[in-house]
Amino acid sequence: MELSHRSTQFSTIMQGAKKDLRDLLNIPENYDILFLQGGGTGQFSAVPMNLCTTTGSVADYLITGSWSAKATKEGEKYCRVNKALPSSNAYNGIPDQSTWNLSPDAKYVYFCANETIHGVEFNFIPETGDVPIVTDMSSNILTKPVDVSKYGIIFAGAQKNIGIAGATVVIIRDDLVGHAVPFCPSILDYKLNLQNNSVYNTPSTFSIYIMDLVFKWIKKQGGAEAMGEKSQVKSKLIYDVIDSSSGFYYSSVFPKDRSRVNIPFRIGGSEGSEYLEKKFLDEAHKRGMVSLKGHSLSVLPVTKVISVLLK
Ligand SMILES: Cc1ncc(COP(=O)(O)O)c(C=O)c1O
């Protein structure tokens, strides 16, 4: 934990982690990998500050839950945001793409690949023509194979699926590097960080070390394909119980958009019963299943890969 971030030893760890990630996601040569700090939230600002470089730049945001809503709010500080989904959209699914209002001159189309709180996951890649896609994979990176070549930027905080809090992974197509606005803080400037090999300032060294171990573990499991199969099996177990419970367990997400990673549900019908939900959590706790309680709207018996990985 005391290794200098500029030491040969740490450099070997970092390069190893980047190579493993490249192998695991088949990241093409024209994409760079950065290990930054600031979490997913830092990227909510970094993305518009690096891509919305001209006055009046427009960016399309697909808001499908609270994380994309937060990213949109941040984006509004730096560019003209077009909320491209119909305003009637609730956080229980993804409206058909025929109803979206994408801007032809957008600098990027943004969405959250898996809404961690609302349990809505994209199981398709939107059609955006030449407009680069930016996606937040904080809660489903490496839970299935991904065609990276279809994206402009993929980012993810490490703490859910690939390690512990601290490091943030950014996978970026190289033509999108080098356009930051002059006021972009150095630690969020993709070009500066790339030129400095992700050590422009002290990176989260221990978090990167853990990521390296997790990547190696995922490789041993059979890679992203194997993780994808496992998360299908695990999530199906829970959805089958919900669906066969005659409404006792209740999920408000449309089945086609259900997350394989985070499954919010209520107990005792759509409103939930405080008594039953508390009893469920107490009984789960007795059986060694802790930390299932989600946000106030839901109970989240989440099959977060990290909690499964490290047991
Ligand atoms: C999908 C998603 N995006 C972004 C964030 C914010 O990440 P951070 O806390 O690393 O800023 C979270 C955190 O839970 C998340 O689940």
JSON list of N, CA and C and ligand atoms in Angstrom, two decimals, residues 38-44 66-68 70 110 112-117 136-140 155-160 165-168 262 295, ligand 1:
[
{"chain": "A", "resi": 38, "resn": "GLY", "atom": "N", "xyz": [-12.56, 10.05, -8.62]},
{"chain": "A", "resi": 38, "resn": "GLY", "atom": "CA", "xyz": [-13.77, 10.89, -8.71]},
{"chain": "A", "resi": 38, "resn": "GLY", "atom": "C", "xyz": [-15.03, 10.08, -8.93]},
{"chain": "A", "resi": 39, "resn": "GLY", "atom": "N", "xyz": [-14.90, 8.76, -9.10]},
{"chain": "A", "resi": 39, "resn": "GLY", "atom": "CA", "xyz": [-16.06, 7.89, -9.20]},
{"chain": "A", "resi": 39, "resn": "GLY", "atom": "C", "xyz": [-16.91, 8.16, -10.43]},
{"chain": "A", "resi": 40, "resn": "GLY", "atom": "N", "xyz": [-18.07, 7.50, -10.45]},
{"chain": "A", "resi": 40, "resn": "GLY", "atom": "CA", "xyz": [-19.01, 7.73, -11.54]},
{"chain": "A", "resi": 40, "resn": "GLY", "atom": "C", "xyz": [-19.41, 9.20, -11.58]},
{"chain": "A", "resi": 41, "resn": "THR", "atom": "N", "xyz": [-19.57, 9.77, -10.41]},
{"chain": "A", "resi": 41, "resn": "THR", "atom": "CA", "xyz": [-20.01, 11.17, -10.33]},
{"chain": "A", "resi": 41, "resn": "THR", "atom": "C", "xyz": [-19.00, 12.11, -10.97]},
{"chain": "A", "resi": 42, "resn": "GLY", "atom": "N", "xyz": [-17.73, 11.84, -10.80]},
{"chain": "A", "resi": 42, "resn": "GLY", "atom": "CA", "xyz": [-16.70, 12.65, -11.47]},
{"chain": "A", "resi": 42, "resn": "GLY", "atom": "C", "xyz": [-16.87, 12.60, -12.98]},
{"chain": "A", "resi": 43, "resn": "GLN", "atom": "N", "xyz": [-17.24, 11.42, -13.49]},
{"chain": "A", "resi": 43, "resn": "GLN", "atom": "CA", "xyz": [-17.41, 11.28, -14.93]},
{"chain": "A", "resi": 43, "resn": "GLN", "atom": "C", "xyz": [-18.67, 12.01, -15.43]},
{"chain": "A", "resi": 44, "resn": "PHE", "atom": "N", "xyz": [-19.66, 12.19, -14.54]},
{"chain": "A", "resi": 44, "resn": "PHE", "atom": "CA", "xyz": [-20.85, 12.97, -14.97]},
{"chain": "A", "resi": 44, "resn": "PHE", "atom": "C", "xyz": [-20.40, 14.35, -15.44]},
{"chain": "A", "resi": 66, "resn": "SER", "atom": "N", "xyz": [-32.38, 7.14, -11.43]},
{"chain": "A", "resi": 66, "resn": "SER", "atom": "CA", "xyz": [-31.79, 8.26, -10.70]},
{"chain": "A", "resi": 66, "resn": "SER", "atom": "C", "xyz": [-30.35, 8.55, -11.10]},
{"chain": "A", "resi": 67, "resn": "TRP", "atom": "N", "xyz": [-29.58, 7.54, -11.57]},
{"chain": "A", "resi": 67, "resn": "TRP", "atom": "CA", "xyz": [-28.18, 7.84, -11.92]},
{"chain": "A", "resi": 67, "resn": "TRP", "atom": "C", "xyz": [-28.07, 8.62, -13.21]},
{"chain": "A", "resi": 68, "resn": "SER", "atom": "N", "xyz": [-28.89, 8.26, -14.19]},
{"chain": "A", "resi": 68, "resn": "SER", "atom": "CA", "xyz": [-28.84, 9.06, -15.43]},
{"chain": "A", "resi": 68, "resn": "SER", "atom": "C", "xyz": [-29.44, 10.44, -15.19]},
{"chain": "A", "resi": 70, "resn": "LYS", "atom": "N", "xyz": [-29.06, 12.14, -12.43]},
{"chain": "A", "resi": 70, "resn": "LYS", "atom": "CA", "xyz": [-27.98, 12.93, -11.82]},
{"chain": "A", "resi": 70, "resn": "LYS", "atom": "C", "xyz": [-26.95, 13.35, -12.86]},
{"chain": "A", "resi": 110, "resn": "TYR", "atom": "N", "xyz": [-26.06, 9.92, -24.16]},
{"chain": "A", "resi": 110, "resn": "TYR", "atom": "CA", "xyz": [-25.67, 9.38, -22.86]},
{"chain": "A", "resi": 110, "resn": "TYR", "atom": "C", "xyz": [-26.76, 8.48, -22.28]},
{"chain": "A", "resi": 112, "resn": "CYS", "atom": "N", "xyz": [-27.34, 5.32, -18.91]},
{"chain": "A", "resi": 112, "resn": "CYS", "atom": "CA", "xyz": [-26.79, 4.50, -17.83]},
{"chain": "A", "resi": 112, "resn": "CYS", "atom": "C", "xyz": [-27.13, 3.04, -18.15]},
{"chain": "A", "resi": 113, "resn": "ALA", "atom": "N", "xyz": [-26.10, 2.24, -18.35]},
{"chain": "A", "resi": 113, "resn": "ALA", "atom": "CA", "xyz": [-26.32, 0.85, -18.80]},
{"chain": "A", "resi": 113, "resn": "ALA", "atom": "C", "xyz": [-27.13, 0.04, -17.79]},
{"chain": "A", "resi": 114, "resn": "ASN", "atom": "N", "xyz": [-26.96, 0.34, -16.52]},
{"chain": "A", "resi": 114, "resn": "ASN", "atom": "CA", "xyz": [-27.73, -0.35, -15.49]},
{"chain": "A", "resi": 114, "resn": "ASN", "atom": "C", "xyz": [-28.03, 0.62, -14.36]},
{"chain": "A", "resi": 115, "resn": "GLU", "atom": "N", "xyz": [-29.30, 0.93, -14.21]},
{"chain": "A", "resi": 115, "resn": "GLU", "atom": "CA", "xyz": [-29.71, 1.85, -13.14]},
{"chain": "A", "resi": 115, "resn": "GLU", "atom": "C", "xyz": [-29.72, 1.07, -11.83]},
{"chain": "A", "resi": 116, "resn": "THR", "atom": "N", "xyz": [-28.78, 1.37, -10.98]},
{"chain": "A", "resi": 116, "resn": "THR", "atom": "CA", "xyz": [-28.57, 0.55, -9.79]},
{"chain": "A", "resi": 116, "resn": "THR", "atom": "C", "xyz": [-29.74, 0.64, -8.81]},
{"chain": "A", "resi": 117, "resn": "ILE", "atom": "N", "xyz": [-30.36, 1.77, -8.71]},
{"chain": "A", "resi": 117, "resn": "ILE", "atom": "CA", "xyz": [-31.46, 1.92, -7.76]},
{"chain": "A", "resi": 117, "resn": "ILE", "atom": "C", "xyz": [-32.77, 1.40, -8.35]},
{"chain": "A", "resi": 136, "resn": "ASP", "atom": "N", "xyz": [-22.62, 4.77, -18.72]},
{"chain": "A", "resi": 136, "resn": "ASP", "atom": "CA", "xyz": [-22.19, 4.55, -17.34]},
{"chain": "A", "resi": 136, "resn": "ASP", "atom": "C", "xyz": [-22.42, 3.08, -17.01]},
{"chain": "A", "resi": 137, "resn": "MET", "atom": "N", "xyz": [-21.35, 2.31, -16.95]},
{"chain": "A", "resi": 137, "resn": "MET", "atom": "CA", "xyz": [-21.48, 0.88, -16.62]},
{"chain": "A", "resi": 137, "resn": "MET", "atom": "C", "xyz": [-21.05, 0.59, -15.19]},
{"chain": "A", "resi": 138, "resn": "SER", "atom": "N", "xyz": [-21.22, 1.59, -14.32]},
{"chain": "A", "resi": 138, "resn": "SER", "atom": "CA", "xyz": [-20.73, 1.41, -12.94]},
{"chain": "A", "resi": 138, "resn": "SER", "atom": "C", "xyz": [-21.25, 0.14, -12.29]},
{"chain": "A", "resi": 139, "resn": "SER", "atom": "N", "xyz": [-22.49, -0.24, -12.58]},
{"chain": "A", "resi": 139, "resn": "SER", "atom": "CA", "xyz": [-23.00, -1.40, -11.86]},
{"chain": "A", "resi": 139, "resn": "SER", "atom": "C", "xyz": [-23.18, -2.64, -12.72]},
{"chain": "A", "resi": 140, "resn": "ASN", "atom": "N", "xyz": [-22.78, -2.60, -14.00]},
{"chain": "A", "resi": 140, "resn": "ASN", "atom": "CA", "xyz": [-22.84, -3.88, -14.73]},
{"chain": "A", "resi": 140, "resn": "ASN", "atom": "C", "xyz": [-21.61, -4.17, -15.59]},
{"chain": "A", "resi": 155, "resn": "PHE", "atom": "N", "xyz": [-17.64, 4.27, -18.91]},
{"chain": "A", "resi": 155, "resn": "PHE", "atom": "CA", "xyz": [-16.95, 4.50, -17.63]},
{"chain": "A", "resi": 155, "resn": "PHE", "atom": "C", "xyz": [-17.62, 3.70, -16.52]},
{"chain": "A", "resi": 156, "resn": "ALA", "atom": "N", "xyz": [-16.88, 3.49, -15.45]},
{"chain": "A", "resi": 156, "resn": "ALA", "atom": "CA", "xyz": [-17.41, 2.72, -14.32]},
{"chain": "A", "resi": 156, "resn": "ALA", "atom": "C", "xyz": [-16.57, 2.96, -13.08]},
{"chain": "A", "resi": 157, "resn": "GLY", "atom": "N", "xyz": [-17.23, 3.24, -11.98]},
{"chain": "A", "resi": 157, "resn": "GLY", "atom": "CA", "xyz": [-16.54, 3.25, -10.69]},
{"chain": "A", "resi": 157, "resn": "GLY", "atom": "C", "xyz": [-16.19, 1.79, -10.37]},
{"chain": "A", "resi": 158, "resn": "ALA", "atom": "N", "xyz": [-15.05, 1.57, -9.73]},
{"chain": "A", "resi": 158, "resn": "ALA", "atom": "CA", "xyz": [-14.61, 0.19, -9.50]},
{"chain": "A", "resi": 158, "resn": "ALA", "atom": "C", "xyz": [-15.41, -0.53, -8.43]},
{"chain": "A", "resi": 159, "resn": "GLN", "atom": "N", "xyz": [-16.06, 0.22, -7.54]},
{"chain": "A", "resi": 159, "resn": "GLN", "atom": "CA", "xyz": [-16.47, -0.36, -6.26]},
{"chain": "A", "resi": 159, "resn": "GLN", "atom": "C", "xyz": [-17.60, -1.38, -6.31]},
{"chain": "A", "resi": 160, "resn": "LYS", "atom": "N", "xyz": [-18.29, -1.48, -7.43]},
{"chain": "A", "resi": 160, "resn": "LYS", "atom": "CA", "xyz": [-19.40, -2.43, -7.43]},
{"chain": "A", "resi": 160, "resn": "LYS", "atom": "C", "xyz": [-18.97, -3.80, -7.96]},
{"chain": "A", "resi": 165, "resn": "ALA", "atom": "N", "xyz": [-13.77, 0.91, -3.67]},
{"chain": "A", "resi": 165, "resn": "ALA", "atom": "CA", "xyz": [-13.92, 2.32, -4.01]},
{"chain": "A", "resi": 165, "resn": "ALA", "atom": "C", "xyz": [-12.55, 2.97, -4.22]},
{"chain": "A", "resi": 166, "resn": "GLY", "atom": "N", "xyz": [-12.50, 3.90, -5.12]},
{"chain": "A", "resi": 166, "resn": "GLY", "atom": "CA", "xyz": [-11.26, 4.64, -5.34]},
{"chain": "A", "resi": 166, "resn": "GLY", "atom": "C", "xyz": [-10.99, 4.85, -6.80]},
{"chain": "A", "resi": 167, "resn": "ALA", "atom": "N", "xyz": [-10.85, 3.75, -7.55]},
{"chain": "A", "resi": 167, "resn": "ALA", "atom": "CA", "xyz": [-10.51, 3.90, -8.97]},
{"chain": "A", "resi": 167, "resn": "ALA", "atom": "C", "xyz": [-11.77, 4.00, -9.83]},
{"chain": "A", "resi": 168, "resn": "THR", "atom": "N", "xyz": [-11.64, 4.73, -10.92]},
{"chain": "A", "resi": 168, "resn": "THR", "atom": "CA", "xyz": [-12.72, 4.83, -11.90]},
{"chain": "A", "resi": 168, "resn": "THR", "atom": "C", "xyz": [-12.13, 4.46, -13.25]},
{"chain": "A", "resi": 262, "resn": "ASN", "atom": "N", "xyz": [-29.26, -5.86, -10.37]},
{"chain": "A", "resi": 262, "resn": "ASN", "atom": "CA", "xyz": [-29.93, -5.28, -9.20]},
{"chain": "A", "resi": 262, "resn": "ASN", "atom": "C", "xyz": [-31.42, -5.50, -9.36]},
{"chain": "A", "resi": 295, "resn": "HIS", "atom": "N", "xyz": [-32.80, 1.29, -1.45]},
{"chain": "A", "resi": 295, "resn": "HIS", "atom": "CA", "xyz": [-33.23, 2.64, -1.13]},
{"chain": "A", "resi": 295, "resn": "HIS", "atom": "C", "xyz": [-34.67, 2.59, -0.66]},
{"chain": "B", "resi": 1, "resn": "LIG", "atom": "C1", "xyz": [-24.89, 3.44, -12.04]},
{"chain": "B", "resi": 1, "resn": "LIG", "atom": "C2", "xyz": [-24.15, 4.34, -11.12]},
{"chain": "B", "resi": 1, "resn": "LIG", "atom": "N1", "xyz": [-23.57, 5.45, -11.62]},
{"chain": "B", "resi": 1, "resn": "LIG", "atom": "C3", "xyz": [-22.89, 6.31, -10.85]},
{"chain": "B", "resi": 1, "resn": "LIG", "atom": "C4", "xyz": [-22.78, 6.10, -9.50]},
{"chain": "B", "resi": 1, "resn": "LIG", "atom": "C5", "xyz": [-22.03, 7.09, -8.67]},
{"chain": "B", "resi": 1, "resn": "LIG", "atom": "O1", "xyz": [-20.78, 6.56, -8.44]},
{"chain": "B", "resi": 1, "resn": "LIG", "atom": "P1", "xyz": [-19.75, 7.20, -7.40]},
{"chain": "B", "resi": 1, "resn": "LIG", "atom": "O2", "xyz": [-20.35, 7.05, -6.06]},
{"chain": "B", "resi": 1, "resn": "LIG", "atom": "O3", "xyz": [-18.53, 6.37, -7.63]},
{"chain": "B", "resi": 1, "resn": "LIG", "atom": "O4", "xyz": [-19.55, 8.62, -7.79]},
{"chain": "B", "resi": 1, "resn": "LIG", "atom": "C6", "xyz": [-23.36, 4.96, -8.93]},
{"chain": "B", "resi": 1, "resn": "LIG", "atom": "C7", "xyz": [-23.21, 4.72, -7.49]},
{"chain": "B", "resi": 1, "resn": "LIG", "atom": "O5", "xyz": [-23.82, 3.89, -6.89]},
{"chain": "B", "resi": 1, "resn": "LIG", "atom": "C8", "xyz": [-24.06, 4.07, -9.75]},
{"chain": "B", "resi": 1, "resn": "LIG", "atom": "O6", "xyz": [-24.66, 2.99, -9.25]}
]
